[in-house]
Tab-separated table of C-alpha atoms and ligand atoms in Angstrom:
chain	number	residue	atom	x	y	z
D	1009	MET	CA	3.634	-34.428	1.743
D	1010	SER	CA	1.550	-32.613	4.349
D	1011	ASP	CA	-1.182	-35.145	3.926
D	1012	ASP	CA	0.888	-38.100	4.859
D	1013	ASN	CA	0.422	-38.945	8.512
D	1014	ASP	CA	2.697	-41.997	8.401
D	1015	ILE	CA	5.987	-40.181	7.789
D	1016	SER	CA	8.017	-39.457	10.914
D	1017	GLN	CA	8.833	-35.965	12.120
D	1018	LYS	CA	12.530	-36.745	11.631
D	1019	THR	CA	12.075	-37.425	7.910
D	1020	LEU	CA	9.602	-34.572	7.434
D	1021	ALA	CA	12.009	-32.136	9.093
D	1022	VAL	CA	14.552	-32.923	6.368
D	1023	HIS	CA	12.277	-33.483	3.288
D	1024	GLY	CA	8.821	-32.088	4.216
D	1025	GLY	CA	7.314	-29.573	1.906
D	1026	GLU	CA	10.247	-29.650	-0.490
D	1027	PRO	CA	10.188	-30.324	-4.265
D	1028	ARG	CA	12.514	-33.036	-5.519
D	1029	THR	CA	14.504	-30.572	-7.626
D	1030	TYR	CA	15.589	-26.975	-7.507
D	1031	PRO	CA	16.902	-24.689	-10.319
D	1032	TYR	CA	20.341	-25.693	-11.705
D	1033	ASP	CA	19.876	-29.173	-10.087
D	1034	ALA	CA	20.852	-27.721	-6.740
D	1035	LEU	CA	20.233	-30.111	-3.937
D	1036	VAL	CA	19.550	-27.390	-1.415
D	1037	ALA	CA	16.893	-24.674	-1.721
D	1038	PRO	CA	18.242	-21.443	-3.234
D	1039	ILE	CA	17.664	-18.070	-1.531
D	1040	THR	CA	15.446	-16.118	-3.820
D	1041	GLN	CA	16.815	-12.662	-2.922
D	1042	THR	CA	14.443	-10.380	-4.784
D	1043	ALA	CA	12.004	-7.598	-3.809
D	1044	THR	CA	9.766	-7.961	-6.883
D	1045	TYR	CA	9.071	-10.310	-9.838
D	1046	SER	CA	8.897	-9.469	-13.507
D	1047	PHE	CA	6.151	-10.367	-16.028
D	1048	ALA	CA	7.130	-11.596	-19.513
D	1049	ASP	CA	4.482	-9.396	-21.079
D	1050	THR	CA	1.100	-7.751	-20.431
D	1051	ALA	CA	-0.740	-10.933	-21.335
D	1052	GLU	CA	0.988	-12.751	-18.423
D	1053	LEU	CA	0.129	-9.892	-16.088
D	1054	ILE	CA	-3.506	-10.098	-17.053
D	1055	ALA	CA	-3.525	-13.890	-16.767
D	1056	TYR	CA	-2.097	-13.571	-13.226
D	1057	PHE	CA	-4.659	-10.973	-12.061
D	1058	GLU	CA	-7.476	-12.990	-13.585
D	1059	GLY	CA	-6.293	-15.992	-11.606
D	1060	ARG	CA	-5.399	-18.070	-14.620
D	1061	LYS	CA	-1.711	-18.119	-13.782
D	1062	GLU	CA	-0.150	-18.746	-10.348
D	1063	ARG	CA	3.099	-16.896	-9.691
D	1064	GLU	CA	4.755	-14.304	-7.451
D	1065	GLU	CA	3.999	-10.671	-7.788
D	1066	TYR	CA	5.769	-8.639	-5.125
D	1067	GLY	CA	7.947	-9.468	-2.128
D	1068	ARG	CA	5.491	-8.441	0.571
D	1069	TYR	CA	2.927	-10.894	-0.914
D	1070	GLY	CA	5.173	-13.880	-1.211
D	1071	ASN	CA	8.679	-15.317	-1.773
D	1072	PRO	CA	9.778	-18.826	-2.731
D	1073	SER	CA	12.301	-19.073	0.107
D	1074	VAL	CA	9.618	-18.082	2.618
D	1075	ARG	CA	7.136	-20.373	1.018
D	1076	LEU	CA	9.463	-23.339	1.669
D	1077	VAL	CA	9.453	-22.567	5.367
D	1078	GLU	CA	5.663	-22.443	5.267
D	1079	GLU	CA	5.395	-25.754	3.414
D	1080	LYS	CA	7.762	-27.496	5.812
D	1081	LEU	CA	5.906	-26.262	8.852
D	1082	ALA	CA	2.554	-27.269	7.424
D	1083	ALA	CA	4.032	-30.765	6.796
D	1084	LEU	CA	5.387	-30.987	10.376
D	1085	GLU	CA	2.201	-29.700	11.947
D	1086	ARG	CA	-0.011	-31.729	9.595
D	1087	THR	CA	-2.072	-28.668	8.753
D	1088	GLU	CA	-3.358	-27.560	5.377
D	1089	ASP	CA	-1.175	-24.487	5.224
D	1090	ALA	CA	1.166	-22.130	7.120
D	1091	VAL	CA	2.325	-18.510	6.779
D	1092	ALA	CA	5.665	-17.134	8.004
D	1093	PHE	CA	6.477	-13.807	9.668
D	1094	ALA	CA	9.454	-11.663	10.601
D	1095	SER	CA	9.147	-12.706	14.287
D	1096	GLY	CA	7.048	-14.739	16.669
D	1097	MET	CA	5.343	-11.607	17.907
D	1098	ALA	CA	4.483	-10.526	14.351
D	1099	ALA	CA	2.936	-13.954	13.807
D	1100	ILE	CA	0.922	-13.848	17.053
D	1101	THR	CA	-0.369	-10.275	16.773
D	1102	SER	CA	-1.268	-10.656	13.112
D	1103	THR	CA	-3.176	-13.891	13.804
D	1104	ILE	CA	-5.137	-12.372	16.686
D	1105	LEU	CA	-5.976	-9.281	14.635
D	1106	ALA	CA	-7.202	-11.458	11.784
D	1107	LEU	CA	-9.686	-13.175	14.103
D	1108	VAL	CA	-11.197	-10.401	16.269
D	1109	LYS	CA	-13.016	-7.156	15.785
D	1110	SER	CA	-14.402	-4.425	18.032
D	1111	GLY	CA	-16.877	-6.078	20.383
D	1112	SER	CA	-15.156	-9.500	20.409
D	1113	HIS	CA	-13.984	-11.186	23.595
D	1114	VAL	CA	-10.713	-13.071	23.977
D	1115	ILE	CA	-9.725	-15.524	26.698
D	1116	LEU	CA	-6.139	-16.267	27.563
D	1117	PHE	CA	-4.322	-18.237	30.241
D	1118	ALA	CA	-2.697	-15.851	32.624
D	1119	ASP	CA	0.738	-17.357	32.196
D	1120	CYS	CA	0.863	-16.736	28.460
D	1121	TYR	CA	3.993	-15.154	26.908
D	1122	ARG	CA	4.302	-11.754	28.490
D	1123	ARG	CA	4.137	-9.740	25.206
D	1124	THR	CA	1.116	-11.676	23.997
D	1125	ARG	CA	-0.645	-10.843	27.242
D	1126	GLN	CA	0.447	-7.191	26.935
D	1127	PHE	CA	-0.910	-7.038	23.372
D	1128	VAL	CA	-4.286	-8.446	24.371
D	1129	THR	CA	-4.763	-6.656	27.701
D	1130	THR	CA	-3.472	-3.185	26.758
D	1131	PHE	CA	-3.458	-2.841	23.005
D	1132	LEU	CA	-6.533	-4.759	21.928
D	1133	ASP	CA	-8.413	-3.390	24.897
D	1134	ARG	CA	-8.049	0.123	23.372
D	1135	PHE	CA	-9.823	-1.093	20.244
D	1136	GLY	CA	-12.858	-2.502	21.975
D	1137	VAL	CA	-11.745	-6.096	22.210
D	1138	SER	CA	-12.334	-7.277	25.793
D	1139	ASN	CA	-10.429	-10.068	27.462
D	1140	THR	CA	-10.471	-12.479	30.436
D	1141	LEU	CA	-7.352	-13.964	31.950
D	1142	VAL	CA	-7.892	-17.374	33.460
D	1143	PRO	CA	-5.560	-19.086	35.915
D	1144	PRO	CA	-2.814	-21.289	34.424
D	1145	ALA	CA	-3.991	-24.639	33.005
D	1146	ASN	CA	-7.447	-24.081	34.561
D	1147	VAL	CA	-9.788	-25.464	31.889
D	1148	GLU	CA	-12.888	-25.172	34.096
D	1149	ALA	CA	-12.250	-21.420	34.579
D	1150	LEU	CA	-11.834	-21.114	30.795
D	1151	LYS	CA	-15.123	-22.838	30.204
D	1152	ALA	CA	-16.849	-20.536	32.697
D	1153	ALA	CA	-15.315	-17.411	30.985
D	1154	ILE	CA	-16.821	-18.126	27.513
D	1155	ARG	CA	-19.447	-15.555	26.529
D	1156	PRO	CA	-21.583	-15.252	23.373
D	1157	GLU	CA	-19.067	-12.730	22.002
D	1158	THR	CA	-16.002	-14.860	22.731
D	1159	ARG	CA	-14.068	-15.441	19.477
D	1160	LEU	CA	-10.736	-16.681	20.493
D	1161	VAL	CA	-9.006	-18.689	23.205
D	1162	ILE	CA	-5.197	-18.290	23.442
D	1163	ALA	CA	-3.184	-21.000	25.148
D	1164	GLU	CA	0.414	-22.059	25.396
D	1165	ALA	CA	2.013	-25.359	26.365
D	1166	PRO	CA	4.357	-25.671	28.103
D	1167	THR	CA	4.289	-22.103	29.459
D	1168	ASN	CA	7.120	-20.034	30.736
D	1169	PRO	CA	8.580	-20.388	33.377
D	1170	TYR	CA	6.497	-22.945	35.299
D	1171	GLN	CA	5.670	-25.055	32.229
D	1172	THR	CA	2.009	-25.558	32.832
D	1173	ILE	CA	0.168	-27.608	30.260
D	1174	PRO	CA	-3.619	-27.146	29.985
D	1175	ASP	CA	-5.525	-30.086	28.760
D	1176	LEU	CA	-5.756	-28.791	25.199
D	1177	GLU	CA	-7.886	-31.680	24.019
D	1178	GLN	CA	-10.514	-30.455	26.453
D	1179	VAL	CA	-9.960	-26.880	25.409
D	1180	ALA	CA	-10.575	-27.782	21.825
D	1181	GLU	CA	-13.667	-29.751	22.794
D	1182	ILE	CA	-15.123	-26.894	24.779
D	1183	CYS	CA	-14.586	-24.327	21.999
D	1184	ARG	CA	-15.799	-26.583	19.121
D	1185	GLY	CA	-19.231	-25.597	17.841
D	1186	LYS	CA	-19.192	-22.317	19.769
D	1187	ARG	CA	-17.587	-20.143	17.081
D	1188	VAL	CA	-14.649	-19.845	19.382
D	1189	LYS	CA	-11.293	-20.433	17.670
D	1190	THR	CA	-8.376	-21.929	19.560
D	1191	LEU	CA	-4.868	-20.624	19.107
D	1192	ILE	CA	-1.892	-22.280	20.739
D	1193	ASP	CA	1.546	-20.873	20.993
D	1194	SER	CA	3.454	-24.109	20.623
D	1195	THR	CA	6.938	-22.587	20.679
D	1196	PHE	CA	8.161	-24.564	23.757
D	1197	ALA	CA	6.741	-27.855	22.517
D	1198	THR	CA	7.783	-27.839	18.839
D	1199	PRO	CA	6.048	-30.169	16.362
D	1200	VAL	CA	8.463	-32.856	17.534
D	1201	ASN	CA	6.971	-33.050	21.026
D	1202	PHE	CA	3.403	-32.003	20.316
D	1203	ARG	CA	1.066	-31.615	17.382
D	1204	PRO	CA	-1.874	-29.433	18.588
D	1205	ALA	CA	-3.865	-29.752	15.293
D	1206	SER	CA	-4.247	-33.489	15.886
D	1207	TYR	CA	-6.163	-32.631	19.097
D	1208	GLY	CA	-8.526	-30.280	17.315
D	1209	ILE	CA	-6.687	-26.913	17.983
D	1210	ASP	CA	-7.451	-24.524	15.111
D	1211	ILE	CA	-4.271	-22.472	14.932
D	1212	VAL	CA	-0.713	-23.277	15.883
D	1213	VAL	CA	1.805	-20.420	16.257
D	1214	HIS	CA	5.549	-20.597	16.775
D	1215	SER	CA	8.345	-18.239	17.503
D	1216	ALA	CA	10.663	-19.779	14.908
D	1217	THR	CA	13.471	-17.861	16.654
D	1218	LYS	CA	13.595	-20.612	19.251
D	1219	TYR	CA	13.623	-24.403	18.430
D	1220	LEU	CA	12.594	-24.217	14.790
D	1221	ALA	CA	15.586	-22.176	13.548
D	1222	GLY	CA	17.459	-23.467	16.533
D	1223	HIS	CA	20.795	-21.628	16.277
D	1224	ASN	CA	20.143	-18.311	18.071
D	1225	ASP	CA	20.957	-16.428	14.916
D	1226	VAL	CA	17.678	-15.372	13.350
D	1227	LEU	CA	14.191	-14.095	14.281
D	1228	GLY	CA	11.048	-15.587	12.713
D	1229	GLY	CA	7.462	-16.727	13.320
D	1230	VAL	CA	5.052	-19.158	11.780
D	1231	VAL	CA	1.285	-19.745	11.851
D	1232	ALA	CA	-0.189	-23.089	10.845
D	1233	GLY	CA	-3.758	-24.199	10.419
D	1234	LYS	CA	-6.652	-24.755	8.043
D	1235	ALA	CA	-6.246	-23.078	4.647
D	1236	GLY	CA	-9.118	-20.572	5.283
D	1237	ILE	CA	-7.630	-19.235	8.502
D	1238	VAL	CA	-4.099	-19.136	7.214
D	1239	SER	CA	-5.331	-17.237	4.126
D	1240	LEU	CA	-6.938	-14.525	6.403
D	1241	VAL	CA	-3.644	-14.198	8.291
D	1242	ARG	CA	-1.659	-14.100	5.044
D	1243	ASP	CA	-3.899	-11.294	3.783
D	1244	LEU	CA	-3.043	-9.269	6.904
D	1245	ARG	CA	0.687	-9.909	6.436
D	1246	SER	CA	0.382	-8.223	3.038
D	1247	VAL	CA	-1.046	-5.191	4.815
D	1248	PHE	CA	1.119	-5.065	7.959
D	1249	GLY	CA	4.251	-6.013	6.081
D	1250	ALA	CA	5.966	-8.070	8.776
D	1251	CYS	CA	7.315	-10.503	6.215
D	1252	LEU	CA	10.137	-12.969	6.825
D	1253	ASP	CA	13.170	-11.867	4.848
D	1254	PRO	CA	14.320	-14.399	2.209
D	1255	HIS	CA	17.757	-14.828	3.809
D	1256	ALA	CA	16.211	-15.204	7.293
D	1257	ALA	CA	13.796	-17.777	5.703
D	1258	TYR	CA	16.794	-19.763	4.451
D	1259	LEU	CA	18.262	-19.908	7.940
D	1260	VAL	CA	14.926	-21.016	9.437
D	1261	HIS	CA	14.501	-23.629	6.713
D	1262	ARG	CA	17.996	-24.937	7.162
D	1263	GLY	CA	17.512	-25.027	10.930
D	1264	ILE	CA	14.373	-27.077	10.847
D	1265	LYS	CA	16.218	-29.854	9.014
D	1266	THR	CA	17.900	-30.788	12.288
D	1267	LEU	CA	14.908	-29.970	14.467
D	1268	ALA	CA	13.984	-33.531	15.438
D	1269	LEU	CA	17.541	-34.451	16.294
D	1270	ARG	CA	18.079	-31.358	18.397
D	1271	VAL	CA	14.769	-31.661	20.237
D	1272	GLU	CA	15.273	-35.283	21.021
D	1273	GLN	CA	18.692	-34.507	22.553
D	1274	GLN	CA	17.238	-31.530	24.421
D	1275	ASN	CA	14.446	-33.695	25.832
D	1276	VAL	CA	16.986	-36.181	27.136
D	1277	SER	CA	19.309	-33.548	28.679
D	1278	ALA	CA	16.475	-31.553	30.261
D	1279	GLN	CA	15.074	-34.754	31.851
D	1280	ALA	CA	18.520	-35.598	33.216
D	1281	LEU	CA	19.062	-32.081	34.564
D	1282	ALA	CA	15.590	-31.995	36.167
D	1283	GLU	CA	16.072	-35.370	37.856
D	1284	ARG	CA	19.518	-34.422	39.164
D	1285	LEU	CA	18.298	-31.057	40.356
D	1286	GLU	CA	15.426	-32.610	42.231
D	1287	GLN	CA	18.006	-34.669	44.204
D	1288	HIS	CA	20.262	-31.780	45.037
D	1289	PRO	CA	20.125	-30.354	48.587
D	1290	ARG	CA	20.630	-26.791	47.339
D	1291	VAL	CA	17.527	-26.931	45.128
D	1292	ARG	CA	14.196	-26.140	46.688
D	1293	LYS	CA	11.841	-27.022	43.817
D	1294	VAL	CA	11.977	-28.081	40.190
D	1295	TRP	CA	9.359	-27.567	37.484
D	1296	TYR	CA	9.696	-29.888	34.519
D	1297	PRO	CA	6.750	-31.636	32.824
D	1298	GLY	CA	8.803	-34.841	32.673
D	1299	LEU	CA	8.969	-35.159	36.412
D	1300	THR	CA	6.130	-36.996	38.190
D	1301	SER	CA	6.186	-34.057	40.707
D	1302	HIS	CA	5.018	-31.618	38.005
D	1303	PRO	CA	1.261	-30.802	38.415
D	1304	ASN	CA	0.597	-31.342	34.709
D	1305	HIS	CA	2.763	-34.401	34.227
D	1306	GLU	CA	-0.157	-36.694	33.372
D	1307	THR	CA	-1.550	-34.275	30.812
D	1308	ALA	CA	1.934	-33.880	29.323
D	1309	LYS	CA	2.296	-37.664	29.109
D	1310	ARG	CA	-1.061	-37.987	27.351
D	1311	LEU	CA	-0.668	-35.165	24.814
D	1312	MET	CA	3.023	-34.987	24.216
D	1313	THR	CA	5.744	-37.268	22.951
D	1314	GLY	CA	8.510	-35.359	24.727
D	1315	PHE	CA	8.695	-32.954	27.636
D	1316	GLY	CA	10.904	-30.223	26.159
D	1317	GLY	CA	14.228	-28.556	26.782
D	1318	VAL	CA	13.469	-26.025	29.546
D	1319	VAL	CA	13.950	-26.744	33.276
D	1320	THR	CA	12.882	-24.208	35.909
D	1321	PHE	CA	13.997	-24.396	39.506
D	1322	GLU	CA	14.453	-22.514	42.775
D	1323	VAL	CA	17.853	-22.447	44.396
D	1324	ASP	CA	18.161	-22.422	48.212
D	1325	ALA	CA	19.584	-18.873	48.168
D	1326	ASP	CA	18.573	-15.223	47.990
D	1327	LEU	CA	18.731	-12.995	44.875
D	1328	HIS	CA	22.517	-12.587	45.067
D	1329	GLY	CA	23.258	-16.126	46.060
D	1330	THR	CA	21.281	-17.265	43.105
D	1331	SER	CA	23.192	-14.937	40.803
D	1332	ARG	CA	26.441	-16.366	42.187
D	1333	PHE	CA	25.235	-19.800	41.198
D	1334	VAL	CA	24.253	-18.634	37.709
D	1335	ASP	CA	27.632	-16.956	37.273
D	1336	ALA	CA	29.418	-20.142	38.322
D	1337	CYS	CA	27.945	-22.237	35.555
D	1338	ARG	CA	30.545	-22.617	32.820
D	1339	ILE	CA	28.632	-24.113	29.929
D	1340	PRO	CA	25.313	-22.247	29.648
D	1341	ARG	CA	25.469	-18.570	28.594
D	1342	ILE	CA	23.411	-15.841	30.359
D	1343	ALA	CA	20.838	-14.700	27.851
D	1344	PRO	CA	17.087	-14.434	27.252
D	1345	SER	CA	15.636	-16.843	24.674
D	1346	LEU	CA	15.784	-20.623	24.358
D	1347	GLY	CA	15.693	-23.479	21.866
D	1348	GLY	CA	19.051	-22.977	20.235
D	1349	VAL	CA	22.105	-25.179	20.155
D	1350	GLU	CA	23.657	-23.220	23.046
D	1351	SER	CA	22.397	-23.808	26.540
D	1352	LEU	CA	21.097	-20.553	28.066
D	1353	ILE	CA	20.498	-19.742	31.741
D	1354	GLU	CA	18.643	-16.826	33.268
D	1355	GLN	CA	17.322	-15.601	36.563
D	1356	PRO	CA	13.855	-14.292	35.606
D	1357	ALA	CA	13.876	-11.740	38.502
D	1358	LEU	CA	16.847	-10.092	36.807
D	1359	MET	CA	15.808	-10.628	33.190
D	1360	SER	CA	12.133	-10.440	32.118
D	1361	TYR	CA	10.975	-9.073	35.467
D	1362	PHE	CA	13.916	-6.664	36.245
D	1363	GLU	CA	11.798	-3.571	36.542
D	1364	LEU	CA	9.531	-5.084	39.235
D	1365	SER	CA	10.215	-4.930	42.972
D	1366	THR	CA	10.673	-8.177	44.987
D	1367	GLU	CA	7.059	-7.762	46.274
D	1368	GLU	CA	5.652	-7.267	42.821
D	1369	ARG	CA	7.502	-10.285	41.601
D	1370	GLU	CA	6.300	-12.408	44.550
D	1371	ALA	CA	2.702	-11.356	43.679
D	1372	ILE	CA	3.014	-12.895	40.175
D	1373	GLY	CA	4.891	-15.888	41.433
D	1374	ILE	CA	8.441	-14.955	40.288
D	1375	ARG	CA	10.778	-15.451	43.220
D	1376	ASN	CA	14.264	-14.002	43.383
D	1377	ASN	CA	15.829	-17.450	43.535
D	1378	LEU	CA	14.109	-18.743	40.424
D	1379	VAL	CA	16.301	-19.953	37.558
D	1380	ARG	CA	15.305	-20.966	34.042
D	1381	TYR	CA	17.725	-23.284	32.244
D	1382	ALA	CA	17.100	-23.800	28.444
D	1383	VAL	CA	19.299	-26.708	27.381
D	1384	GLY	CA	21.211	-26.733	24.157
D	1385	ILE	CA	22.755	-29.689	22.400
D	1386	GLU	CA	25.887	-30.013	24.466
D	1387	ASP	CA	26.800	-33.323	26.095
D	1388	THR	CA	24.200	-34.351	28.699
D	1389	ALA	CA	26.627	-35.576	31.334
D	1390	GLU	CA	28.818	-32.489	31.011
D	1391	LEU	CA	25.756	-30.197	31.414
D	1392	VAL	CA	24.709	-32.075	34.543
D	1393	ALA	CA	28.261	-32.028	36.034
D	1394	ASP	CA	28.630	-28.298	35.334
D	1395	LEU	CA	25.364	-27.557	37.086
D	1396	VAL	CA	26.160	-29.665	40.094
D	1397	SER	CA	29.609	-28.148	40.428
D	1398	ALA	CA	28.181	-24.569	40.220
D	1399	LEU	CA	25.607	-25.471	42.966
D	1400	ASP	CA	28.236	-27.116	45.159
D	1401	SER	CA	30.894	-24.358	44.761
D	1402	THR	CA	28.456	-21.515	45.629
D	1403	ALA	CA	26.812	-23.199	48.702
V	1770	PLP	C1	10.091	-15.886	22.158
V	1770	PLP	C2	8.627	-16.239	22.260
V	1770	PLP	C3	7.717	-15.447	21.585
V	1770	PLP	C4	8.087	-14.256	20.733
V	1770	PLP	O1	8.800	-14.615	19.590
V	1770	PLP	P1	9.823	-13.603	18.901
V	1770	PLP	O2	10.322	-14.392	17.765
V	1770	PLP	O3	10.854	-13.172	19.874
V	1770	PLP	O4	8.986	-12.411	18.412
V	1770	PLP	C5	6.391	-15.852	21.657
V	1770	PLP	N1	6.012	-16.869	22.424
V	1770	PLP	C6	6.904	-17.605	23.125
V	1770	PLP	C7	6.384	-18.796	23.922
V	1770	PLP	C8	8.246	-17.312	23.035
V	1770	PLP	O5	9.102	-18.078	23.721
């Protein structure tokens, strides 16, 4: 089904990558809860190792429940293959390690996911892989940073928390023919809002923990791309061992079935929240790619079919005044993460950047009054009313 470009994301989310039947005529995929697989006899074992028989061998190398997640993701991203991991970070670090070696150079946008940046700038650096951080969404700076030894460009769209969207079509164009692979962390966009492979991006990575699984109850990660690259990454998974557990795979697979419905609802609610926030006298600034005021609105409109479920804004208050507003919201829960059915709210200064001083935060553009709101699937009007009432009551 992954070859069929005509089928909608909604239908693929439900049926993509699935066989028509399962054992015992079950409608729903079973959880294959096993660590290893048995061979009928030595002849079968030899046939397997000689490549004459395709089957599973051992849990670290593959599992049918995990395979279903991979097939569904490949269908949704319209890529040849995909491989699943125990977490988004396991997927990202394994992919990067599959593509670089000592002496390679990696370029990443400075507003990439914090742990990805940490991995590249501190960990990889120790193994002789150099890096250049380029300013958010600045494709010209990226072009200028490419060297003969550059092997990989890492991008994200939209990014956290300001939701910048580099022109990934241009990024793909620049890297093509230069032996530079492009990797995009598409966690915030999901294959419902954006399909990077259709713009020539080589590798698409997701933290399945967020929108794909969608219920804030499981960690996972997925890498999608051409069969050759995915195979390299899969080989590393067999070595590193960061496999998705079969039961977790079941939860991710089940979650993806409602992905399109959830994301469409989240797009609608986030747009409504962003528009209402932009009108509110207690809000200084709003960042949402669906607003014409967002610097990358035009790029988002051209590349994406939806603007996502995260709204970032600055309240007209200090650190504590902002916390009072956050505490006054009755529907969203205070938690890191995003993309699940529950709306989540956080003040980045007190969450991801807690250990930094106000001055250090200012230097990287995280102000004390910044709030990130990741909408869930609650009623749009109720989410808006709750937010407005929290702003009004803590003025
Ligand atoms: C959460 C997240 C990750 C890390 O994923 P885990 O599943 O938590 O390991 C990577 N990138 C982005 C954009 C994320 O939001």
